[in-house]
């Protein structure tokens, strides 16, 4: 169903560089472990990037956009026209992720992998086989060829970004209805009910959330996808931007490029990616825990601990962008601090 490259093994962590980073941390002018998780973050990056000096300077941000047929079931607080309007907002610099990218000195690419837009938009890359998914409460969201094309679109994004020699990548998303799709994917992957994982998304009330959960549970039963192969789940209840992010995560890991994972929707794509290709797991760096109900469960399934928790629920890659300065500081501390010997500071007694 998916291209062969999706299953190709990602590089191993460089144990030599990781061990060297551990040894360096032990010699820096601070008590052992005093910088907490920032120390571990630098160590992880050294092993992932296979370098003595972990880096987070060049971090392109890519926002994938797609529309969702499930919106016809009244699961979103916003109309579907918002997806296209927000793509224009990203491209013109007015969205939150646009502001964050400027402040961080990161490039921002917006990719239409499946919105309802019928014309090329200025500042937006169009790479899609269809406009929007089908209503998965009625039929499969994506045909196998459409799912494969979305994965390939994600791989093409990474190939373009590779020209910038990125230290990390951040993937964001936009698509009215995509919290419903993500919840359906996550519930299917984890074998749990939608009530446990479906949140308020764009701001539906308690009755709206309950309706969303019922729609998801009925669709999962209809397609018979609880706990089945991720390829079948993504075809039955998936989204084009989510599939593209899934492909992009795997493609990045195969190129030894770590990915700073954003909120609920990107984390669900990451979970699907690890089920398809477990060797990409080490290259996932979680940025934050969002206010979306199911995010905590997805992070637990990924066995990762987020850097921050600020009750964010915007998406767009914004949470990962906000966490990026912490990653940069972790690298700077690791690379720039003096050792006890360099600073002529007495070390701990051996």
PDB file of N, CA and C in Angstrom, residues 166-236:
ATOM      1  N   UNK A 166      19.626  21.283   7.403  1.00  0.00           N
ATOM      2  CA  UNK A 166      18.958  21.535   8.675  1.00  0.00           C
ATOM      3  C   UNK A 166      19.539  20.726   9.829  1.00  0.00           C
ATOM      4  N   UNK A 167      19.543  21.346  10.999  1.00  0.00           N
ATOM      5  CA  UNK A 167      19.928  20.636  12.218  1.00  0.00           C
ATOM      6  C   UNK A 167      18.734  19.859  12.762  1.00  0.00           C
ATOM      7  N   UNK A 168      17.571  20.464  12.659  1.00  0.00           N
ATOM      8  CA  UNK A 168      16.304  19.861  13.059  1.00  0.00           C
ATOM      9  C   UNK A 168      15.247  20.279  12.048  1.00  0.00           C
ATOM     10  N   UNK A 169      14.089  19.655  12.122  1.00  0.00           N
ATOM     11  CA  UNK A 169      12.934  20.095  11.346  1.00  0.00           C
ATOM     12  C   UNK A 169      11.732  20.220  12.271  1.00  0.00           C
ATOM     13  N   UNK A 170      10.850  21.170  11.958  1.00  0.00           N
ATOM     14  CA  UNK A 170       9.571  21.314  12.642  1.00  0.00           C
ATOM     15  C   UNK A 170       8.471  21.186  11.603  1.00  0.00           C
ATOM     16  N   UNK A 171       7.510  20.303  11.875  1.00  0.00           N
ATOM     17  CA  UNK A 171       6.358  20.136  11.000  1.00  0.00           C
ATOM     18  C   UNK A 171       5.105  20.627  11.717  1.00  0.00           C
ATOM     19  N   UNK A 172       4.315  21.440  11.023  1.00  0.00           N
ATOM     20  CA  UNK A 172       3.037  21.906  11.537  1.00  0.00           C
ATOM     21  C   UNK A 172       1.923  21.509  10.594  1.00  0.00           C
ATOM     22  N   UNK A 173       0.690  21.815  10.975  1.00  0.00           N
ATOM     23  CA  UNK A 173      -0.452  21.400  10.166  1.00  0.00           C
ATOM     24  C   UNK A 173      -1.564  22.439  10.233  1.00  0.00           C
ATOM     25  N   UNK A 174      -2.421  22.388   9.241  1.00  0.00           N
ATOM     26  CA  UNK A 174      -3.632  23.196   9.204  1.00  0.00           C
ATOM     27  C   UNK A 174      -4.692  22.421   8.450  1.00  0.00           C
ATOM     28  N   UNK A 175      -5.872  22.315   9.042  1.00  0.00           N
ATOM     29  CA  UNK A 175      -6.961  21.632   8.349  1.00  0.00           C
ATOM     30  C   UNK A 175      -8.172  21.538   9.243  1.00  0.00           C
ATOM     31  N   UNK A 176      -9.212  22.297   8.957  1.00  0.00           N
ATOM     32  CA  UNK A 176     -10.431  22.227   9.758  1.00  0.00           C
ATOM     33  C   UNK A 176     -10.942  20.779   9.763  1.00  0.00           C
ATOM     34  N   UNK A 177     -11.173  20.266  10.969  1.00  0.00           N
ATOM     35  CA  UNK A 177     -11.595  18.871  11.122  1.00  0.00           C
ATOM     36  C   UNK A 177     -10.473  17.921  11.465  1.00  0.00           C
ATOM     37  N   UNK A 178      -9.215  18.414  11.486  1.00  0.00           N
ATOM     38  CA  UNK A 178      -8.126  17.444  11.656  1.00  0.00           C
ATOM     39  C   UNK A 178      -7.934  16.942  13.084  1.00  0.00           C
ATOM     40  N   UNK A 179      -8.515  17.601  14.096  1.00  0.00           N
ATOM     41  CA  UNK A 179      -8.461  16.969  15.421  1.00  0.00           C
ATOM     42  C   UNK A 179      -9.389  15.750  15.473  1.00  0.00           C
ATOM     43  N   UNK A 180     -10.477  15.788  14.730  1.00  0.00           N
ATOM     44  CA  UNK A 180     -11.362  14.620  14.651  1.00  0.00           C
ATOM     45  C   UNK A 180     -10.651  13.467  13.951  1.00  0.00           C
ATOM     46  N   UNK A 181     -10.021  13.776  12.833  1.00  0.00           N
ATOM     47  CA  UNK A 181      -9.267  12.746  12.110  1.00  0.00           C
ATOM     48  C   UNK A 181      -8.148  12.182  12.967  1.00  0.00           C
ATOM     49  N   UNK A 182      -7.403  13.053  13.648  1.00  0.00           N
ATOM     50  CA  UNK A 182      -6.297  12.605  14.491  1.00  0.00           C
ATOM     51  C   UNK A 182      -6.789  11.730  15.633  1.00  0.00           C
ATOM     52  N   UNK A 183      -7.903  12.125  16.236  1.00  0.00           N
ATOM     53  CA  UNK A 183      -8.459  11.323  17.320  1.00  0.00           C
ATOM     54  C   UNK A 183      -8.887   9.948  16.813  1.00  0.00           C
ATOM     55  N   UNK A 184      -9.432   9.899  15.598  1.00  0.00           N
ATOM     56  CA  UNK A 184      -9.835   8.615  15.020  1.00  0.00           C
ATOM     57  C   UNK A 184      -8.618   7.731  14.765  1.00  0.00           C
ATOM     58  N   UNK A 185      -7.557   8.328  14.243  1.00  0.00           N
ATOM     59  CA  UNK A 185      -6.320   7.560  14.008  1.00  0.00           C
ATOM     60  C   UNK A 185      -5.761   7.051  15.329  1.00  0.00           C
ATOM     61  N   UNK A 186      -5.659   7.941  16.320  1.00  0.00           N
ATOM     62  CA  UNK A 186      -5.071   7.568  17.607  1.00  0.00           C
ATOM     63  C   UNK A 186      -5.903   6.512  18.313  1.00  0.00           C
ATOM     64  N   UNK A 187      -7.222   6.680  18.321  1.00  0.00           N
ATOM     65  CA  UNK A 187      -8.085   5.686  18.961  1.00  0.00           C
ATOM     66  C   UNK A 187      -7.922   4.325  18.298  1.00  0.00           C
ATOM     67  N   UNK A 188      -7.794   4.320  16.971  1.00  0.00           N
ATOM     68  CA  UNK A 188      -7.612   3.061  16.240  1.00  0.00           C
ATOM     69  C   UNK A 188      -6.257   2.444  16.534  1.00  0.00           C
ATOM     70  N   UNK A 189      -5.208   3.260  16.540  1.00  0.00           N
ATOM     71  CA  UNK A 189      -3.866   2.750  16.810  1.00  0.00           C
ATOM     72  C   UNK A 189      -3.747   2.197  18.222  1.00  0.00           C
ATOM     73  N   UNK A 190      -4.374   2.881  19.176  1.00  0.00           N
ATOM     74  CA  UNK A 190      -4.235   2.509  20.584  1.00  0.00           C
ATOM     75  C   UNK A 190      -5.294   1.524  21.047  1.00  0.00           C
ATOM     76  N   UNK A 191      -6.320   1.292  20.219  1.00  0.00           N
ATOM     77  CA  UNK A 191      -7.373   0.368  20.596  1.00  0.00           C
ATOM     78  C   UNK A 191      -8.217   0.868  21.762  1.00  0.00           C
ATOM     79  N   UNK A 192      -8.501   2.169  21.791  1.00  0.00           N
ATOM     80  CA  UNK A 192      -9.295   2.754  22.867  1.00  0.00           C
ATOM     81  C   UNK A 192     -10.506   3.473  22.279  1.00  0.00           C
ATOM     82  N   UNK A 193     -11.410   3.905  23.142  1.00  0.00           N
ATOM     83  CA  UNK A 193     -12.591   4.606  22.669  1.00  0.00           C
ATOM     84  C   UNK A 193     -12.274   6.055  22.359  1.00  0.00           C
ATOM     85  N   UNK A 194     -13.046   6.645  21.480  1.00  0.00           N
ATOM     86  CA  UNK A 194     -12.855   8.055  21.138  1.00  0.00           C
ATOM     87  C   UNK A 194     -13.129   8.958  22.331  1.00  0.00           C
ATOM     88  N   UNK A 195     -14.012   8.535  23.242  1.00  0.00           N
ATOM     89  CA  UNK A 195     -14.305   9.334  24.427  1.00  0.00           C
ATOM     90  C   UNK A 195     -13.045   9.601  25.241  1.00  0.00           C
ATOM     91  N   UNK A 196     -12.111   8.668  25.229  1.00  0.00           N
ATOM     92  CA  UNK A 196     -10.869   8.823  25.991  1.00  0.00           C
ATOM     93  C   UNK A 196      -9.911   9.812  25.339  1.00  0.00           C
ATOM     94  N   UNK A 197     -10.026  10.020  24.044  1.00  0.00           N
ATOM     95  CA  UNK A 197      -8.977  10.761  23.351  1.00  0.00           C
ATOM     96  C   UNK A 197      -9.455  11.983  22.576  1.00  0.00           C
ATOM     97  N   UNK A 198     -10.738  12.063  22.251  1.00  0.00           N
ATOM     98  CA  UNK A 198     -11.242  13.189  21.463  1.00  0.00           C
ATOM     99  C   UNK A 198     -11.405  14.417  22.347  1.00  0.00           C
ATOM    100  N   UNK A 199     -10.820  15.546  21.907  1.00  0.00           N
ATOM    101  CA  UNK A 199     -10.891  16.782  22.669  1.00  0.00           C
ATOM    102  C   UNK A 199     -11.788  17.805  22.006  1.00  0.00           C
ATOM    103  N   UNK A 200     -11.637  19.057  22.441  1.00  0.00           N
ATOM    104  CA  UNK A 200     -12.524  20.121  21.955  1.00  0.00           C
ATOM    105  C   UNK A 200     -12.060  20.718  20.637  1.00  0.00           C
ATOM    106  N   UNK A 201     -10.836  20.376  20.207  1.00  0.00           N
ATOM    107  CA  UNK A 201     -10.359  20.863  18.910  1.00  0.00           C
ATOM    108  C   UNK A 201     -10.378  22.365  18.806  1.00  0.00           C
ATOM    109  N   UNK A 202     -11.101  22.887  17.828  1.00  0.00           N
ATOM    110  CA  UNK A 202     -11.163  24.333  17.611  1.00  0.00           C
ATOM    111  C   UNK A 202     -12.059  25.047  18.610  1.00  0.00           C
ATOM    112  N   UNK A 203     -12.642  24.295  19.547  1.00  0.00           N
ATOM    113  CA  UNK A 203     -13.445  24.937  20.573  1.00  0.00           C
ATOM    114  C   UNK A 203     -14.887  24.488  20.650  1.00  0.00           C
ATOM    115  N   UNK A 204     -15.179  23.255  20.250  1.00  0.00           N
ATOM    116  CA  UNK A 204     -16.551  22.773  20.403  1.00  0.00           C
ATOM    117  C   UNK A 204     -16.869  22.603  21.884  1.00  0.00           C
ATOM    118  N   UNK A 205     -18.144  22.734  22.249  1.00  0.00           N
ATOM    119  CA  UNK A 205     -18.543  22.605  23.641  1.00  0.00           C
ATOM    120  C   UNK A 205     -18.657  21.129  24.025  1.00  0.00           C
ATOM    121  N   UNK A 206     -19.109  20.862  25.256  1.00  0.00           N
ATOM    122  CA  UNK A 206     -19.167  19.490  25.751  1.00  0.00           C
ATOM    123  C   UNK A 206     -20.063  18.612  24.882  1.00  0.00           C
ATOM    124  N   UNK A 207     -21.194  19.178  24.456  1.00  0.00           N
ATOM    125  CA  UNK A 207     -22.083  18.404  23.588  1.00  0.00           C
ATOM    126  C   UNK A 207     -21.432  18.130  22.240  1.00  0.00           C
ATOM    127  N   UNK A 208     -20.706  19.117  21.732  1.00  0.00           N
ATOM    128  CA  UNK A 208     -20.005  18.942  20.469  1.00  0.00           C
ATOM    129  C   UNK A 208     -18.906  17.903  20.566  1.00  0.00           C
ATOM    130  N   UNK A 209     -18.199  17.885  21.692  1.00  0.00           N
ATOM    131  CA  UNK A 209     -17.142  16.881  21.882  1.00  0.00           C
ATOM    132  C   UNK A 209     -17.742  15.482  21.972  1.00  0.00           C
ATOM    133  N   UNK A 210     -18.858  15.364  22.667  1.00  0.00           N
ATOM    134  CA  UNK A 210     -19.517  14.058  22.774  1.00  0.00           C
ATOM    135  C   UNK A 210     -19.987  13.578  21.396  1.00  0.00           C
ATOM    136  N   UNK A 211     -20.499  14.504  20.593  1.00  0.00           N
ATOM    137  CA  UNK A 211     -20.923  14.155  19.233  1.00  0.00           C
ATOM    138  C   UNK A 211     -19.730  13.707  18.408  1.00  0.00           C
ATOM    139  N   UNK A 212     -18.623  14.450  18.525  1.00  0.00           N
ATOM    140  CA  UNK A 212     -17.391  14.073  17.804  1.00  0.00           C
ATOM    141  C   UNK A 212     -16.972  12.649  18.163  1.00  0.00           C
ATOM    142  N   UNK A 213     -16.988  12.334  19.460  1.00  0.00           N
ATOM    143  CA  UNK A 213     -16.574  11.001  19.908  1.00  0.00           C
ATOM    144  C   UNK A 213     -17.496   9.919  19.349  1.00  0.00           C
ATOM    145  N   UNK A 214     -18.791  10.190  19.324  1.00  0.00           N
ATOM    146  CA  UNK A 214     -19.730   9.200  18.783  1.00  0.00           C
ATOM    147  C   UNK A 214     -19.482   8.961  17.298  1.00  0.00           C
ATOM    148  N   UNK A 215     -19.231  10.032  16.552  1.00  0.00           N
ATOM    149  CA  UNK A 215     -18.948   9.906  15.118  1.00  0.00           C
ATOM    150  C   UNK A 215     -17.694   9.057  14.903  1.00  0.00           C
ATOM    151  N   UNK A 216     -16.670   9.314  15.696  1.00  0.00           N
ATOM    152  CA  UNK A 216     -15.411   8.573  15.555  1.00  0.00           C
ATOM    153  C   UNK A 216     -15.610   7.099  15.893  1.00  0.00           C
ATOM    154  N   UNK A 217     -16.234   6.827  17.026  1.00  0.00           N
ATOM    155  CA  UNK A 217     -16.427   5.430  17.436  1.00  0.00           C
ATOM    156  C   UNK A 217     -17.228   4.649  16.399  1.00  0.00           C
ATOM    157  N   UNK A 218     -18.263   5.283  15.863  1.00  0.00           N
ATOM    158  CA  UNK A 218     -19.079   4.604  14.848  1.00  0.00           C
ATOM    159  C   UNK A 218     -18.263   4.315  13.599  1.00  0.00           C
ATOM    160  N   UNK A 219     -17.398   5.257  13.213  1.00  0.00           N
ATOM    161  CA  UNK A 219     -16.570   5.060  12.016  1.00  0.00           C
ATOM    162  C   UNK A 219     -15.555   3.947  12.221  1.00  0.00           C
ATOM    163  N   UNK A 220     -14.972   3.884  13.414  1.00  0.00           N
ATOM    164  CA  UNK A 220     -13.994   2.832  13.703  1.00  0.00           C
ATOM    165  C   UNK A 220     -14.641   1.459  13.616  1.00  0.00           C
ATOM    166  N   UNK A 221     -15.850   1.343  14.153  1.00  0.00           N
ATOM    167  CA  UNK A 221     -16.587   0.081  14.059  1.00  0.00           C
ATOM    168  C   UNK A 221     -16.953  -0.218  12.609  1.00  0.00           C
ATOM    169  N   UNK A 222     -17.408   0.806  11.894  1.00  0.00           N
ATOM    170  CA  UNK A 222     -17.814   0.642  10.496  1.00  0.00           C
ATOM    171  C   UNK A 222     -16.669   0.107   9.638  1.00  0.00           C
ATOM    172  N   UNK A 223     -15.466   0.657   9.856  1.00  0.00           N
ATOM    173  CA  UNK A 223     -14.314   0.242   9.042  1.00  0.00           C
ATOM    174  C   UNK A 223     -13.565  -0.948   9.655  1.00  0.00           C
ATOM    175  N   UNK A 224     -13.835  -1.272  10.905  1.00  0.00           N
ATOM    176  CA  UNK A 224     -13.146  -2.383  11.560  1.00  0.00           C
ATOM    177  C   UNK A 224     -11.661  -2.161  11.703  1.00  0.00           C
ATOM    178  N   UNK A 225     -11.267  -0.957  12.146  1.00  0.00           N
ATOM    179  CA  UNK A 225      -9.841  -0.617  12.149  1.00  0.00           C
ATOM    180  C   UNK A 225      -9.234  -0.475  13.544  1.00  0.00           C
ATOM    181  N   UNK A 226      -9.923  -0.853  14.594  1.00  0.00           N
ATOM    182  CA  UNK A 226      -9.328  -0.753  15.926  1.00  0.00           C
ATOM    183  C   UNK A 226      -8.191  -1.756  16.070  1.00  0.00           C
ATOM    184  N   UNK A 227      -6.971  -1.230  16.280  1.00  0.00           N
ATOM    185  CA  UNK A 227      -5.823  -2.091  16.516  1.00  0.00           C
ATOM    186  C   UNK A 227      -5.280  -2.812  15.306  1.00  0.00           C
ATOM    187  N   UNK A 228      -5.664  -2.414  14.105  1.00  0.00           N
ATOM    188  CA  UNK A 228      -5.167  -3.084  12.898  1.00  0.00           C
ATOM    189  C   UNK A 228      -3.916  -2.378  12.377  1.00  0.00           C
ATOM    190  N   UNK A 229      -3.413  -2.799  11.225  1.00  0.00           N
ATOM    191  CA  UNK A 229      -2.202  -2.222  10.652  1.00  0.00           C
ATOM    192  C   UNK A 229      -2.373  -0.725  10.406  1.00  0.00           C
ATOM    193  N   UNK A 230      -1.333   0.063  10.673  1.00  0.00           N
ATOM    194  CA  UNK A 230      -1.447   1.517  10.513  1.00  0.00           C
ATOM    195  C   UNK A 230      -1.796   1.945   9.097  1.00  0.00           C
ATOM    196  N   UNK A 231      -1.342   1.199   8.089  1.00  0.00           N
ATOM    197  CA  UNK A 231      -1.687   1.536   6.714  1.00  0.00           C
ATOM    198  C   UNK A 231      -3.207   1.515   6.503  1.00  0.00           C
ATOM    199  N   UNK A 232      -3.848   0.507   7.054  1.00  0.00           N
ATOM    200  CA  UNK A 232      -5.300   0.384   6.906  1.00  0.00           C
ATOM    201  C   UNK A 232      -6.018   1.500   7.667  1.00  0.00           C
ATOM    202  N   UNK A 233      -5.513   1.842   8.852  1.00  0.00           N
ATOM    203  CA  UNK A 233      -6.109   2.914   9.650  1.00  0.00           C
ATOM    204  C   UNK A 233      -6.012   4.241   8.915  1.00  0.00           C
ATOM    205  N   UNK A 234      -4.834   4.550   8.391  1.00  0.00           N
ATOM    206  CA  UNK A 234      -4.631   5.824   7.700  1.00  0.00           C
ATOM    207  C   UNK A 234      -5.491   5.935   6.450  1.00  0.00           C
ATOM    208  N   UNK A 235      -5.708   4.836   5.790  1.00  0.00           N
ATOM    209  CA  UNK A 235      -6.571   4.854   4.613  1.00  0.00           C
ATOM    210  C   UNK A 235      -8.029   5.037   5.011  1.00  0.00           C
ATOM    211  N   UNK A 236      -8.446   4.377   6.063  1.00  0.00           N
ATOM    212  CA  UNK A 236      -9.856   4.405   6.456  1.00  0.00           C
ATOM    213  C   UNK A 236     -10.274   5.731   7.070  1.00  0.00           C
TER     214      UNK A 236
END
